[in-house]
Amino acid sequence: MTQEPFLRTFRADRQGIRKILGDLEAEIMEYLWSHPHTLGVTVREVYEALSAQRHIAYTTVMSTMTRLAKKDVLRVTTDQTAYRYVPTMSADAFLSYVAGRKMEEVLLHFSDALKGPETSLDTLERARRLLEEISKHRKPEGGA
C-alpha cells in the first residue's frame, strides 16, 4: 500500500468493516477479499456477483468502487479494455489498520483526561500494556 486509506466515518452501532465502510462498500470489499484475483476485477465482474443476490444498478457498483479507490482502499489498474480493481490490503490488514488508527484517535482525544488525578495507576498500567501489545504486532513505519 503506497498511501493510507482515507477513512473518516466510524459507526459504533455496526459490525465489522461496516463500522468504517458503507453497506455496499463493505459488500464489495468482502466479495473482493473472498475472491482474490491477482490481476484485479472489473466493475462488471463485481456487478454480476452482487446482482445475483439483489437488485442493484451497474452504475451504483461502478461509483462505489470509484469511491473506494479514492479512499485508497482499492487500487485501480487498466488493461486494454477495462479498469481493474485490487484491494490495497488484505481483510486482516485492513481491520488491523482501522483498529490501530481508531485506538490512536481515542488515546489522542482523551490523553489530557488520562493525565488527571482521577485516573488510577492500574488504568494507566493497563493502557501501557495494551499499547505494548499493539506495538508488537505493528510493522515498522516504512517497513515491509
Coordinates of C-alpha atoms in Angstrom, one line a residue:
M1 CA 0.0 0.0 0.0
T2 CA 1.5 3.3 -1.0
Q3 CA -0.7 5.5 1.0
E4 CA -3.0 5.2 4.0
P5 CA -6.7 4.8 3.3
F6 CA -8.8 7.9 3.8
L7 CA -11.4 6.7 6.3
R8 CA -13.2 9.3 8.5
T9 CA -16.5 7.6 9.4
F10 CA -16.9 5.4 12.4
R11 CA -20.3 3.8 13.3
A12 CA -20.1 2.2 16.7
D13 CA -23.5 0.6 16.3
R14 CA -22.4 -1.5 13.3
Q15 CA -20.5 -4.8 13.0
G16 CA -17.1 -5.5 11.4
I17 CA -16.0 -3.4 8.5
R18 CA -19.4 -1.7 8.3
K19 CA -18.2 0.4 11.3
I20 CA -15.9 2.1 8.7
L21 CA -17.4 1.5 5.3
G22 CA -21.0 1.9 4.0
D23 CA -23.0 -1.3 3.4
L24 CA -22.4 -1.5 -0.3
E25 CA -18.7 -0.6 0.1
A26 CA -18.4 -3.4 2.7
E27 CA -20.2 -5.9 0.5
I28 CA -17.8 -5.1 -2.4
M29 CA -14.7 -5.4 -0.2
E30 CA -16.0 -8.7 1.3
Y31 CA -16.5 -10.0 -2.2
L32 CA -13.0 -8.9 -3.4
W33 CA -11.3 -10.4 -0.3
S34 CA -13.2 -13.7 -0.6
H35 CA -12.4 -14.0 -4.4
P36 CA -8.8 -12.8 -4.8
H37 CA -7.7 -12.0 -8.3
T38 CA -4.1 -11.2 -8.8
L39 CA -5.0 -9.1 -11.9
G40 CA -7.9 -7.4 -10.2
V41 CA -11.6 -7.5 -11.1
T42 CA -13.7 -5.3 -13.3
V43 CA -16.8 -3.5 -12.2
R44 CA -18.8 -5.9 -14.4
E45 CA -17.5 -8.9 -12.5
V46 CA -18.5 -7.4 -9.2
Y47 CA -21.8 -6.2 -10.5
E48 CA -22.7 -9.7 -11.8
A49 CA -21.8 -11.3 -8.5
L50 CA -23.8 -8.8 -6.5
S51 CA -26.8 -8.6 -8.8
A52 CA -27.2 -12.4 -8.5
Q53 CA -28.0 -11.7 -4.8
R54 CA -30.0 -8.5 -5.0
H55 CA -31.3 -5.8 -7.4
I56 CA -28.5 -3.2 -8.0
A57 CA -27.6 -0.9 -10.8
Y58 CA -24.3 -1.3 -12.6
T59 CA -23.6 2.4 -12.2
T60 CA -24.1 2.1 -8.4
V61 CA -21.4 -0.6 -8.3
M62 CA -19.1 1.5 -10.5
S63 CA -19.5 4.7 -8.5
T64 CA -19.0 2.8 -5.2
M65 CA -15.8 1.1 -6.5
T66 CA -14.6 4.5 -7.7
R67 CA -15.2 5.9 -4.3
L68 CA -13.3 3.0 -2.6
A69 CA -10.4 3.8 -5.0
K70 CA -10.5 7.5 -4.0
K71 CA -10.3 6.4 -0.3
D72 CA -7.2 4.2 -1.2
V73 CA -9.0 1.0 -0.2
L74 CA -8.8 -0.2 -3.8
R75 CA -6.0 0.3 -6.4
V76 CA -7.0 0.8 -10.0
T77 CA -5.1 -0.6 -12.9
T78 CA -6.1 -0.6 -16.5
D79 CA -5.7 -3.1 -19.3
Q80 CA -6.7 -2.6 -22.9
T81 CA -10.4 -3.0 -22.3
A82 CA -11.3 -2.1 -18.7
Y83 CA -10.3 -0.8 -15.4
R84 CA -9.3 -3.4 -12.9
Y85 CA -9.6 -3.0 -9.1
V86 CA -7.4 -4.7 -6.5
P87 CA -7.7 -4.3 -2.7
T88 CA -4.7 -2.3 -1.3
M89 CA -4.5 -4.7 1.7
S90 CA -5.9 -7.9 2.9
A91 CA -9.0 -8.0 5.1
D92 CA -6.9 -8.8 8.2
A93 CA -4.5 -5.9 7.4
F94 CA -7.4 -3.6 6.9
L95 CA -9.1 -4.4 10.2
S96 CA -5.7 -4.2 12.0
Y97 CA -5.1 -0.8 10.4
V98 CA -8.5 0.5 11.3
A99 CA -8.3 -0.7 14.9
G100 CA -4.9 0.9 15.3
R101 CA -5.9 4.2 13.9
K102 CA -9.1 4.4 15.9
M103 CA -7.2 3.5 19.1
E104 CA -4.8 6.2 18.3
E105 CA -7.6 8.7 17.8
V106 CA -9.2 7.8 21.1
L107 CA -6.0 8.0 23.0
L108 CA -5.1 11.4 21.5
H109 CA -8.6 12.7 22.2
F110 CA -8.6 11.6 25.8
S111 CA -4.9 11.9 26.6
D112 CA -5.4 15.0 28.7
A113 CA -8.1 13.3 30.7
L114 CA -5.7 10.4 31.4
K115 CA -3.2 12.8 32.9
G116 CA -5.7 13.8 35.6
P117 CA -5.5 12.8 39.2
E118 CA -8.7 10.8 38.8
T119 CA -7.0 8.2 36.6
S120 CA -5.8 5.2 38.7
L121 CA -2.3 3.8 38.3
D122 CA -3.9 0.5 37.4
T123 CA -5.8 2.1 34.5
L124 CA -2.6 3.7 33.2
E125 CA -0.7 0.4 33.6
R126 CA -3.4 -1.5 31.6
A127 CA -3.2 1.2 28.9
R128 CA 0.6 0.9 28.7
R129 CA 0.4 -2.9 28.4
L130 CA -2.2 -2.6 25.7
L131 CA 0.0 -0.2 23.7
E132 CA 2.9 -2.5 24.1
E133 CA 0.8 -5.4 22.7
I134 CA -0.3 -3.3 19.8
S135 CA 3.2 -2.2 19.1
K136 CA 4.4 -5.8 18.9
H137 CA 2.0 -6.6 16.1
R138 CA 2.7 -3.5 14.0
K139 CA 5.2 -3.3 11.2
P140 CA 7.8 -0.6 11.5
E141 CA 7.0 2.6 9.6
G142 CA 8.2 2.2 6.0
G143 CA 8.9 -1.5 6.7
A144 CA 7.8 -4.4 4.6

